[in-house]
PDB file of N, CA and C in Angstrom:
ATOM      1  N   MET U  67      -6.955  10.112 -14.124  1.00 63.00           N
ATOM      2  CA  MET U  67      -6.530   9.037 -13.274  1.00 63.00           C
ATOM      3  C   MET U  67      -7.252   9.158 -11.929  1.00 63.00           C
ATOM      4  N   ALA U  68      -7.818   8.069 -11.453  1.00 72.00           N
ATOM      5  CA  ALA U  68      -8.583   8.095 -10.220  1.00 72.00           C
ATOM      6  C   ALA U  68      -7.679   8.220  -9.004  1.00 72.00           C
ATOM      7  N   LYS U  69      -8.231   8.802  -7.947  1.00 79.00           N
ATOM      8  CA  LYS U  69      -7.500   8.922  -6.695  1.00 79.00           C
ATOM      9  C   LYS U  69      -7.555   7.577  -5.978  1.00 79.00           C
ATOM     10  N   LEU U  70      -6.415   7.145  -5.433  1.00 88.00           N
ATOM     11  CA  LEU U  70      -6.347   5.859  -4.753  1.00 88.00           C
ATOM     12  C   LEU U  70      -6.649   6.026  -3.272  1.00 88.00           C
ATOM     13  N   HIS U  71      -7.149   4.975  -2.640  1.00 91.00           N
ATOM     14  CA  HIS U  71      -7.531   5.040  -1.230  1.00 91.00           C
ATOM     15  C   HIS U  71      -6.374   4.811  -0.278  1.00 91.00           C
ATOM     16  N   ILE U  72      -5.179   4.535  -0.807  1.00 93.00           N
ATOM     17  CA  ILE U  72      -3.995   4.391   0.042  1.00 93.00           C
ATOM     18  C   ILE U  72      -2.899   5.295  -0.483  1.00 93.00           C
ATOM     19  N   LYS U  73      -1.958   5.627   0.412  1.00 92.00           N
ATOM     20  CA  LYS U  73      -0.811   6.424  -0.011  1.00 92.00           C
ATOM     21  C   LYS U  73       0.425   5.967   0.735  1.00 92.00           C
ATOM     22  N   LYS U  74       1.571   6.455   0.319  1.00 95.00           N
ATOM     23  CA  LYS U  74       2.853   6.062   0.897  1.00 95.00           C
ATOM     24  C   LYS U  74       2.856   6.335   2.398  1.00 95.00           C
ATOM     25  N   GLY U  75       3.331   5.337   3.163  1.00 95.00           N
ATOM     26  CA  GLY U  75       3.413   5.491   4.608  1.00 95.00           C
ATOM     27  C   GLY U  75       2.231   4.922   5.371  1.00 95.00           C
ATOM     28  N   ASP U  76       1.123   4.616   4.689  1.00 94.00           N
ATOM     29  CA  ASP U  76      -0.049   4.029   5.348  1.00 94.00           C
ATOM     30  C   ASP U  76       0.251   2.612   5.810  1.00 94.00           C
ATOM     31  N   THR U  77      -0.428   2.187   6.864  1.00 96.00           N
ATOM     32  CA  THR U  77      -0.376   0.796   7.288  1.00 96.00           C
ATOM     33  C   THR U  77      -1.588   0.107   6.678  1.00 96.00           C
ATOM     34  N   VAL U  78      -1.342  -0.991   5.950  1.00 96.00           N
ATOM     35  CA  VAL U  78      -2.420  -1.687   5.243  1.00 96.00           C
ATOM     36  C   VAL U  78      -2.411  -3.168   5.589  1.00 96.00           C
ATOM     37  N   ILE U  79      -3.530  -3.822   5.305  1.00 96.00           N
ATOM     38  CA  ILE U  79      -3.644  -5.266   5.449  1.00 96.00           C
ATOM     39  C   ILE U  79      -3.942  -5.846   4.079  1.00 96.00           C
ATOM     40  N   VAL U  80      -3.367  -7.016   3.790  1.00 96.00           N
ATOM     41  CA  VAL U  80      -3.587  -7.680   2.506  1.00 96.00           C
ATOM     42  C   VAL U  80      -4.860  -8.517   2.618  1.00 96.00           C
ATOM     43  N   LEU U  81      -5.803  -8.300   1.697  1.00 95.00           N
ATOM     44  CA  LEU U  81      -7.104  -8.964   1.740  1.00 95.00           C
ATOM     45  C   LEU U  81      -7.162 -10.245   0.915  1.00 95.00           C
ATOM     46  N   ALA U  82      -6.275 -10.390  -0.071  1.00 95.00           N
ATOM     47  CA  ALA U  82      -6.334 -11.556  -0.954  1.00 95.00           C
ATOM     48  C   ALA U  82      -4.936 -11.935  -1.406  1.00 95.00           C
ATOM     49  N   GLY U  83      -4.787 -13.199  -1.772  1.00 93.00           N
ATOM     50  CA  GLY U  83      -3.506 -13.674  -2.289  1.00 93.00           C
ATOM     51  C   GLY U  83      -2.758 -14.512  -1.270  1.00 93.00           C
ATOM     52  N   ASP U  84      -1.515 -14.853  -1.607  1.00 94.00           N
ATOM     53  CA  ASP U  84      -0.690 -15.702  -0.741  1.00 94.00           C
ATOM     54  C   ASP U  84      -0.399 -15.052   0.608  1.00 94.00           C
ATOM     55  N   ASP U  85      -0.332 -13.728   0.661  1.00 94.00           N
ATOM     56  CA  ASP U  85      -0.007 -13.004   1.889  1.00 94.00           C
ATOM     57  C   ASP U  85      -1.244 -12.484   2.605  1.00 94.00           C
ATOM     58  N   LYS U  86      -2.392 -13.093   2.375  1.00 95.00           N
ATOM     59  CA  LYS U  86      -3.653 -12.653   2.978  1.00 95.00           C
ATOM     60  C   LYS U  86      -3.521 -12.592   4.499  1.00 95.00           C
ATOM     61  N   GLY U  87      -3.929 -11.454   5.078  1.00 94.00           N
ATOM     62  CA  GLY U  87      -3.875 -11.282   6.522  1.00 94.00           C
ATOM     63  C   GLY U  87      -2.637 -10.570   7.022  1.00 94.00           C
ATOM     64  N   LYS U  88      -1.606 -10.463   6.200  1.00 95.00           N
ATOM     65  CA  LYS U  88      -0.388  -9.774   6.620  1.00 95.00           C
ATOM     66  C   LYS U  88      -0.609  -8.269   6.603  1.00 95.00           C
ATOM     67  N   THR U  89       0.038  -7.591   7.545  1.00 96.00           N
ATOM     68  CA  THR U  89      -0.011  -6.135   7.552  1.00 96.00           C
ATOM     69  C   THR U  89       1.381  -5.597   7.285  1.00 96.00           C
ATOM     70  N   GLY U  90       1.438  -4.408   6.728  1.00 96.00           N
ATOM     71  CA  GLY U  90       2.716  -3.788   6.428  1.00 96.00           C
ATOM     72  C   GLY U  90       2.538  -2.336   6.059  1.00 96.00           C
ATOM     73  N   ARG U  91       3.656  -1.632   5.953  1.00 97.00           N
ATOM     74  CA  ARG U  91       3.654  -0.219   5.588  1.00 97.00           C
ATOM     75  C   ARG U  91       3.830  -0.091   4.083  1.00 97.00           C
ATOM     76  N   VAL U  92       3.127   0.846   3.479  1.00 97.00           N
ATOM     77  CA  VAL U  92       3.235   1.078   2.037  1.00 97.00           C
ATOM     78  C   VAL U  92       4.538   1.820   1.768  1.00 97.00           C
ATOM     79  N   LEU U  93       5.407   1.203   0.951  1.00 97.00           N
ATOM     80  CA  LEU U  93       6.698   1.804   0.616  1.00 97.00           C
ATOM     81  C   LEU U  93       6.570   2.758  -0.558  1.00 97.00           C
ATOM     82  N   SER U  94       5.750   2.385  -1.552  1.00 97.00           N
ATOM     83  CA  SER U  94       5.508   3.263  -2.692  1.00 97.00           C
ATOM     84  C   SER U  94       4.209   2.876  -3.378  1.00 97.00           C
ATOM     85  N   VAL U  95       3.645   3.831  -4.103  1.00 96.00           N
ATOM     86  CA  VAL U  95       2.397   3.612  -4.825  1.00 96.00           C
ATOM     87  C   VAL U  95       2.659   3.870  -6.304  1.00 96.00           C
ATOM     88  N   LEU U  96       2.258   2.915  -7.144  1.00 95.00           N
ATOM     89  CA  LEU U  96       2.394   3.048  -8.595  1.00 95.00           C
ATOM     90  C   LEU U  96       1.008   3.400  -9.141  1.00 95.00           C
ATOM     91  N   ARG U  97       0.736   4.681  -9.283  1.00 93.00           N
ATOM     92  CA  ARG U  97      -0.610   5.144  -9.623  1.00 93.00           C
ATOM     93  C   ARG U  97      -1.072   4.684 -11.001  1.00 93.00           C
ATOM     94  N   LYS U  98      -0.182   4.721 -11.981  1.00 93.00           N
ATOM     95  CA  LYS U  98      -0.584   4.339 -13.341  1.00 93.00           C
ATOM     96  C   LYS U  98      -1.029   2.888 -13.419  1.00 93.00           C
ATOM     97  N   GLU U  99      -0.348   2.009 -12.668  1.00 93.00           N
ATOM     98  CA  GLU U  99      -0.694   0.588 -12.680  1.00 93.00           C
ATOM     99  C   GLU U  99      -1.754   0.247 -11.646  1.00 93.00           C
ATOM    100  N   GLY U 100      -2.026   1.161 -10.701  1.00 94.00           N
ATOM    101  CA  GLY U 100      -2.984   0.888  -9.639  1.00 94.00           C
ATOM    102  C   GLY U 100      -2.462  -0.141  -8.660  1.00 94.00           C
ATOM    103  N   ARG U 101      -1.161  -0.104  -8.389  1.00 95.00           N
ATOM    104  CA  ARG U 101      -0.525  -1.077  -7.503  1.00 95.00           C
ATOM    105  C   ARG U 101       0.296  -0.358  -6.439  1.00 95.00           C
ATOM    106  N   ALA U 102       0.627  -1.104  -5.387  1.00 97.00           N
ATOM    107  CA  ALA U 102       1.444  -0.557  -4.308  1.00 97.00           C
ATOM    108  C   ALA U 102       2.454  -1.605  -3.856  1.00 97.00           C
ATOM    109  N   ILE U 103       3.589  -1.144  -3.344  1.00 97.00           N
ATOM    110  CA  ILE U 103       4.594  -2.032  -2.796  1.00 97.00           C
ATOM    111  C   ILE U 103       4.484  -1.956  -1.278  1.00 97.00           C
ATOM    112  N   VAL U 104       4.247  -3.116  -0.644  1.00 97.00           N
ATOM    113  CA  VAL U 104       4.032  -3.181   0.797  1.00 97.00           C
ATOM    114  C   VAL U 104       5.214  -3.911   1.441  1.00 97.00           C
ATOM    115  N   GLU U 105       5.707  -3.346   2.529  1.00 96.00           N
ATOM    116  CA  GLU U 105       6.866  -3.883   3.230  1.00 96.00           C
ATOM    117  C   GLU U 105       6.578  -5.292   3.760  1.00 96.00           C
ATOM    118  N   GLY U 106       7.397  -6.255   3.344  1.00 94.00           N
ATOM    119  CA  GLY U 106       7.292  -7.623   3.836  1.00 94.00           C
ATOM    120  C   GLY U 106       6.212  -8.467   3.190  1.00 94.00           C
ATOM    121  N   CYS U 107       5.514  -7.955   2.201  1.00 95.00           N
ATOM    122  CA  CYS U 107       4.443  -8.706   1.535  1.00 95.00           C
ATOM    123  C   CYS U 107       4.776  -8.913   0.063  1.00 95.00           C
ATOM    124  N   ASN U 108       4.336 -10.041  -0.487  1.00 95.00           N
ATOM    125  CA  ASN U 108       4.549 -10.386  -1.890  1.00 95.00           C
ATOM    126  C   ASN U 108       6.042 -10.372  -2.237  1.00 95.00           C
ATOM    127  N   VAL U 109       6.844 -11.029  -1.401  1.00 96.00           N
ATOM    128  CA  VAL U 109       8.293 -11.060  -1.593  1.00 96.00           C
ATOM    129  C   VAL U 109       8.635 -12.088  -2.666  1.00 96.00           C
ATOM    130  N   VAL U 110       9.421 -11.658  -3.657  1.00 96.00           N
ATOM    131  CA  VAL U 110       9.848 -12.538  -4.743  1.00 96.00           C
ATOM    132  C   VAL U 110      11.369 -12.618  -4.733  1.00 96.00           C
ATOM    133  N   THR U 111      11.904 -13.682  -5.321  1.00 96.00           N
ATOM    134  CA  THR U 111      13.347 -13.856  -5.427  1.00 96.00           C
ATOM    135  C   THR U 111      13.766 -13.533  -6.850  1.00 96.00           C
ATOM    136  N   LYS U 112      14.700 -12.597  -6.980  1.00 94.00           N
ATOM    137  CA  LYS U 112      15.196 -12.211  -8.295  1.00 94.00           C
ATOM    138  C   LYS U 112      16.671 -12.574  -8.368  1.00 94.00           C
ATOM    139  N   SER U 113      17.102 -13.030  -9.540  1.00 94.00           N
ATOM    140  CA  SER U 113      18.530 -13.302  -9.719  1.00 94.00           C
ATOM    141  C   SER U 113      19.184 -12.049 -10.281  1.00 94.00           C
ATOM    142  N   THR U 114      20.388 -11.752  -9.785  1.00 93.00           N
ATOM    143  CA  THR U 114      21.097 -10.554 -10.230  1.00 93.00           C
ATOM    144  C   THR U 114      22.487 -10.918 -10.716  1.00 93.00           C
ATOM    145  N   LYS U 115      22.940 -10.181 -11.707  1.00 94.00           N
ATOM    146  CA  LYS U 115      24.301 -10.356 -12.209  1.00 94.00           C
ATOM    147  C   LYS U 115      25.259  -9.616 -11.283  1.00 94.00           C
ATOM    148  N   PRO U 116      26.519 -10.017 -11.251  1.00 94.00           N
ATOM    149  CA  PRO U 116      27.488  -9.297 -10.420  1.00 94.00           C
ATOM    150  C   PRO U 116      27.651  -7.847 -10.889  1.00 94.00           C
ATOM    151  N   THR U 117      27.616  -6.915  -9.911  1.00 91.00           N
ATOM    152  CA  THR U 117      27.825  -5.487 -10.190  1.00 91.00           C
ATOM    153  C   THR U 117      28.794  -4.955  -9.149  1.00 91.00           C
ATOM    154  N   ALA U 118      29.049  -3.642  -9.187  1.00 92.00           N
ATOM    155  CA  ALA U 118      29.934  -3.026  -8.204  1.00 92.00           C
ATOM    156  C   ALA U 118      29.336  -3.131  -6.795  1.00 92.00           C
ATOM    157  N   GLN U 119      28.007  -2.983  -6.681  1.00 86.00           N
ATOM    158  CA  GLN U 119      27.363  -3.076  -5.369  1.00 86.00           C
ATOM    159  C   GLN U 119      27.302  -4.521  -4.867  1.00 86.00           C
ATOM    160  N   THR U 120      27.019  -5.458  -5.778  1.00 84.00           N
ATOM    161  CA  THR U 120      26.944  -6.880  -5.406  1.00 84.00           C
ATOM    162  C   THR U 120      27.940  -7.658  -6.255  1.00 84.00           C
ATOM    163  N   PRO U 121      29.201  -7.722  -5.827  1.00 90.00           N
ATOM    164  CA  PRO U 121      30.221  -8.393  -6.636  1.00 90.00           C
ATOM    165  C   PRO U 121      29.958  -9.888  -6.820  1.00 90.00           C
ATOM    166  N   GLN U 122      29.249 -10.504  -5.860  1.00 91.00           N
ATOM    167  CA  GLN U 122      28.942 -11.921  -5.968  1.00 91.00           C
ATOM    168  C   GLN U 122      27.785 -12.187  -6.934  1.00 91.00           C
ATOM    169  N   GLY U 123      26.862 -11.246  -7.029  1.00 90.00           N
ATOM    170  CA  GLY U 123      25.635 -11.523  -7.786  1.00 90.00           C
ATOM    171  C   GLY U 123      24.763 -12.438  -6.949  1.00 90.00           C
ATOM    172  N   GLY U 124      23.947 -13.254  -7.596  1.00 92.00           N
ATOM    173  CA  GLY U 124      23.141 -14.227  -6.868  1.00 92.00           C
ATOM    174  C   GLY U 124      21.685 -13.849  -6.784  1.00 92.00           C
ATOM    175  N   PHE U 125      21.046 -14.273  -5.690  1.00 93.00           N
ATOM    176  CA  PHE U 125      19.608 -14.072  -5.533  1.00 93.00           C
ATOM    177  C   PHE U 125      19.328 -12.959  -4.528  1.00 93.00           C
ATOM    178  N   VAL U 126      18.328 -12.138  -4.862  1.00 91.00           N
ATOM    179  CA  VAL U 126      17.927 -11.028  -4.003  1.00 91.00           C
ATOM    180  C   VAL U 126      16.434 -11.139  -3.740  1.00 91.00           C
ATOM    181  N   LYS U 127      16.030 -11.042  -2.468  1.00 94.00           N
ATOM    182  CA  LYS U 127      14.607 -11.042  -2.126  1.00 94.00           C
ATOM    183  C   LYS U 127      14.113  -9.604  -2.166  1.00 94.00           C
ATOM    184  N   LYS U 128      12.952  -9.402  -2.820  1.00 94.00           N
ATOM    185  CA  LYS U 128      12.461  -8.055  -3.076  1.00 94.00           C
ATOM    186  C   LYS U 128      10.938  -8.067  -3.058  1.00 94.00           C
ATOM    187  N   GLU U 129      10.311  -6.984  -2.582  1.00 96.00           N
ATOM    188  CA  GLU U 129       8.854  -6.888  -2.586  1.00 96.00           C
ATOM    189  C   GLU U 129       8.362  -6.544  -3.991  1.00 96.00           C
ATOM    190  N   ALA U 130       7.323  -7.239  -4.431  1.00 97.00           N
ATOM    191  CA  ALA U 130       6.711  -6.969  -5.730  1.00 97.00           C
ATOM    192  C   ALA U 130       5.408  -6.197  -5.495  1.00 97.00           C
ATOM    193  N   PRO U 131       4.937  -5.453  -6.487  1.00 97.00           N
ATOM    194  CA  PRO U 131       3.702  -4.673  -6.323  1.00 97.00           C
ATOM    195  C   PRO U 131       2.473  -5.556  -6.149  1.00 97.00           C
ATOM    196  N   ILE U 132       1.506  -5.046  -5.374  1.00 96.00           N
ATOM    197  CA  ILE U 132       0.212  -5.698  -5.153  1.00 96.00           C
ATOM    198  C   ILE U 132      -0.860  -4.733  -5.627  1.00 96.00           C
ATOM    199  N   HIS U 133      -1.905  -5.246  -6.241  1.00 96.00           N
ATOM    200  CA  HIS U 133      -2.996  -4.392  -6.703  1.00 96.00           C
ATOM    201  C   HIS U 133      -3.703  -3.778  -5.511  1.00 96.00           C
ATOM    202  N   VAL U 134      -4.062  -2.475  -5.626  1.00 95.00           N
ATOM    203  CA  VAL U 134      -4.654  -1.777  -4.481  1.00 95.00           C
ATOM    204  C   VAL U 134      -6.024  -2.319  -4.080  1.00 95.00           C
ATOM    205  N   SER U 135      -6.698  -3.034  -4.973  1.00 95.00           N
ATOM    206  CA  SER U 135      -7.989  -3.610  -4.605  1.00 95.00           C
ATOM    207  C   SER U 135      -7.831  -4.734  -3.590  1.00 95.00           C
ATOM    208  N   ASN U 136      -6.618  -5.276  -3.461  1.00 95.00           N
ATOM    209  CA  ASN U 136      -6.341  -6.336  -2.496  1.00 95.00           C
ATOM    210  C   ASN U 136      -5.784  -5.794  -1.183  1.00 95.00           C
ATOM    211  N   LEU U 137      -5.812  -4.483  -1.011  1.00 96.00           N
ATOM    212  CA  LEU U 137      -5.292  -3.843   0.199  1.00 96.00           C
ATOM    213  C   LEU U 137      -6.381  -3.025   0.871  1.00 96.00           C
ATOM    214  N   SER U 138      -6.324  -2.966   2.202  1.00 95.00           N
ATOM    215  CA  SER U 138      -7.256  -2.139   2.956  1.00 95.00           C
ATOM    216  C   SER U 138      -6.487  -1.415   4.049  1.00 95.00           C
ATOM    217  N   LEU U 139      -6.849  -0.177   4.284  1.00 95.00           N
ATOM    218  CA  LEU U 139      -6.228   0.621   5.324  1.00 95.00           C
ATOM    219  C   LEU U 139      -6.526   0.012   6.691  1.00 95.00           C
ATOM    220  N   VAL U 140      -5.578   0.099   7.619  1.00 94.00           N
ATOM    221  CA  VAL U 140      -5.760  -0.461   8.963  1.00 94.00           C
ATOM    222  C   VAL U 140      -5.892   0.678   9.962  1.00 94.00           C
ATOM    223  N   GLU U 141      -6.915   0.573  10.819  1.00 89.00           N
ATOM    224  CA  GLU U 141      -7.120   1.520  11.904  1.00 89.00           C
ATOM    225  C   GLU U 141      -7.441   0.717  13.148  1.00 89.00           C
ATOM    226  N   ASP U 142      -6.668   0.866  14.202  1.00 86.00           N
ATOM    227  CA  ASP U 142      -6.837   0.108  15.451  1.00 86.00           C
ATOM    228  C   ASP U 142      -6.757  -1.398  15.207  1.00 86.00           C
ATOM    229  N   GLY U 143      -5.900  -1.822  14.271  1.00 87.00           N
ATOM    230  CA  GLY U 143      -5.688  -3.237  14.007  1.00 87.00           C
ATOM    231  C   GLY U 143      -6.726  -3.907  13.140  1.00 87.00           C
ATOM    232  N   LYS U 144      -7.726  -3.156  12.671  1.00 91.00           N
ATOM    233  CA  LYS U 144      -8.783  -3.732  11.835  1.00 91.00           C
ATOM    234  C   LYS U 144      -8.845  -3.009  10.498  1.00 91.00           C
ATOM    235  N   PRO U 145      -9.251  -3.726   9.420  1.00 93.00           N
ATOM    236  CA  PRO U 145      -9.397  -3.061   8.124  1.00 93.00           C
ATOM    237  C   PRO U 145     -10.542  -2.054   8.155  1.00 93.00           C
ATOM    238  N   VAL U 146     -10.345  -0.940   7.457  1.00 93.00           N
ATOM    239  CA  VAL U 146     -11.333   0.137   7.444  1.00 93.00           C
ATOM    240  C   VAL U 146     -11.642   0.520   6.011  1.00 93.00           C
ATOM    241  N   ARG U 147     -12.941   0.671   5.709  1.00 94.00           N
ATOM    242  CA  ARG U 147     -13.323   1.181   4.394  1.00 94.00           C
ATOM    243  C   ARG U 147     -13.157   2.691   4.418  1.00 94.00           C
ATOM    244  N   THR U 148     -12.701   3.243   3.293  1.00 93.00           N
ATOM    245  CA  THR U 148     -12.447   4.672   3.236  1.00 93.00           C
ATOM    246  C   THR U 148     -13.260   5.316   2.121  1.00 93.00           C
ATOM    247  N   GLY U 149     -13.452   6.615   2.254  1.00 93.00           N
ATOM    248  CA  GLY U 149     -14.127   7.398   1.238  1.00 93.00           C
ATOM    249  C   GLY U 149     -13.462   8.755   1.159  1.00 93.00           C
ATOM    250  N   PHE U 150     -13.946   9.589   0.264  1.00 92.00           N
ATOM    251  CA  PHE U 150     -13.426  10.937   0.099  1.00 92.00           C
ATOM    252  C   PHE U 150     -14.552  11.930   0.314  1.00 92.00           C
ATOM    253  N   LYS U 151     -14.239  13.029   0.999  1.00 93.00           N
ATOM    254  CA  LYS U 151     -15.210  14.107   1.177  1.00 93.00           C
ATOM    255  C   LYS U 151     -14.450  15.420   1.302  1.00 93.00           C
ATOM    256  N   LYS U 152     -15.178  16.517   1.189  1.00 94.00           N
ATOM    257  CA  LYS U 152     -14.588  17.846   1.338  1.00 94.00           C
ATOM    258  C   LYS U 152     -14.660  18.243   2.809  1.00 94.00           C
ATOM    259  N   ASN U 153     -13.557  18.799   3.331  1.00 90.00           N
ATOM    260  CA  ASN U 153     -13.568  19.265   4.713  1.00 90.00           C
ATOM    261  C   ASN U 153     -13.987  20.728   4.768  1.00 90.00           C
ATOM    262  N   ALA U 154     -13.878  21.351   5.936  1.00 90.00           N
ATOM    263  CA  ALA U 154     -14.331  22.735   6.124  1.00 90.00           C
ATOM    264  C   ALA U 154     -13.578  23.725   5.238  1.00 90.00           C
ATOM    265  N   GLU U 155     -12.304  23.435   4.963  1.00 92.00           N
ATOM    266  CA  GLU U 155     -11.513  24.338   4.116  1.00 92.00           C
ATOM    267  C   GLU U 155     -11.731  24.100   2.625  1.00 92.00           C
ATOM    268  N   GLY U 156     -12.512  23.074   2.274  1.00 92.00           N
ATOM    269  CA  GLY U 156     -12.775  22.770   0.874  1.00 92.00           C
ATOM    270  C   GLY U 156     -11.783  21.796   0.262  1.00 92.00           C
ATOM    271  N   LYS U 157     -10.893  21.223   1.078  1.00 93.00           N
ATOM    272  CA  LYS U 157      -9.932  20.249   0.586  1.00 93.00           C
ATOM    273  C   LYS U 157     -10.566  18.868   0.576  1.00 93.00           C
ATOM    274  N   THR U 158     -10.173  18.033  -0.388  1.00 92.00           N
ATOM    275  CA  THR U 158     -10.638  16.657  -0.426  1.00 92.00           C
ATOM    276  C   THR U 158      -9.781  15.839   0.521  1.00 92.00           C
ATOM    277  N   VAL U 159     -10.435  15.126   1.447  1.00 92.00           N
ATOM    278  CA  VAL U 159      -9.729  14.329   2.445  1.00 92.00           C
ATOM    279  C   VAL U 159     -10.313  12.925   2.494  1.00 92.00           C
ATOM    280  N   ARG U 160      -9.503  11.971   2.994  1.00 92.00           N
ATOM    281  CA  ARG U 160      -9.988  10.609   3.203  1.00 92.00           C
ATOM    282  C   ARG U 160     -10.669  10.539   4.559  1.00 92.00           C
ATOM    283  N   TYR U 161     -11.715   9.717   4.645  1.00 93.00           N
ATOM    284  CA  TYR U 161     -12.374   9.531   5.925  1.00 93.00           C
ATOM    285  C   TYR U 161     -12.762   8.077   6.091  1.00 93.00           C
ATOM    286  N   SER U 162     -12.902   7.663   7.363  1.00 92.00           N
ATOM    287  CA  SER U 162     -13.312   6.309   7.684  1.00 92.00           C
ATOM    288  C   SER U 162     -14.823   6.220   7.562  1.00 92.00           C
ATOM    289  N   LYS U 163     -15.315   5.259   6.787  1.00 92.00           N
ATOM    290  CA  LYS U 163     -16.753   5.125   6.610  1.00 92.00           C
ATOM    291  C   LYS U 163     -17.434   4.599   7.866  1.00 92.00           C
ATOM    292  N   LYS U 164     -16.653   3.938   8.738  1.00 88.00           N
ATOM    293  CA  LYS U 164     -17.220   3.396   9.970  1.00 88.00           C
ATOM    294  C   LYS U 164     -17.449   4.495  11.005  1.00 88.00           C
ATOM    295  N   THR U 165     -16.405   5.313  11.239  1.00 88.00           N
ATOM    296  CA  THR U 165     -16.495   6.337  12.271  1.00 88.00           C
ATOM    297  C   THR U 165     -16.840   7.716  11.712  1.00 88.00           C
ATOM    298  N   GLY U 166     -16.568   7.933  10.437  1.00 88.00           N
ATOM    299  CA  GLY U 166     -16.793   9.249   9.832  1.00 88.00           C
ATOM    300  C   GLY U 166     -15.660  10.222  10.091  1.00 88.00           C
ATOM    301  N   GLU U 167     -14.613   9.776  10.805  1.00 90.00           N
ATOM    302  CA  GLU U 167     -13.490  10.661  11.114  1.00 90.00           C
ATOM    303  C   GLU U 167     -12.526  10.752   9.960  1.00 90.00           C
ATOM    304  N   GLU U 168     -11.868  11.897   9.880  1.00 89.00           N
ATOM    305  CA  GLU U 168     -10.855  12.120   8.840  1.00 89.00           C
ATOM    306  C   GLU U 168      -9.626  11.281   9.129  1.00 89.00           C
ATOM    307  N   ILE U 169      -9.041  10.693   8.075  1.00 88.00           N
ATOM    308  CA  ILE U 169      -7.837   9.878   8.201  1.00 88.00           C
ATOM    309  C   ILE U 169      -6.636  10.741   7.852  1.00 88.00           C
ATOM    310  N   LYS U 170      -5.675  10.769   8.735  1.00 80.00           N
ATOM    311  CA  LYS U 170      -4.466  11.565   8.509  1.00 80.00           C
ATOM    312  C   LYS U 170      -3.516  10.836   7.590  1.00 80.00           C
TER     313      LYS U 170
END
């Protein structure tokens, strides 16, 4: 399985789709599907049956996964291309292709 260029907690911008241009924090990454759930983006309405938590049931707004190819990491408010390289300790780290700096 390939390593993805985003991870949980990153701030990303949506590059394509209905939410193009929106930024948000990555809530979770689904590695097998190559998708991520971004806060406030790709919100869908789901109907739910009444349960103990929601006795009324009804409609719930929820974020749906977005393919990672439609997301880009944000640095200083702008999208940044990322790559992978080995650092001094021999660990694989992400880096900004524009500045060459390591991304935390």
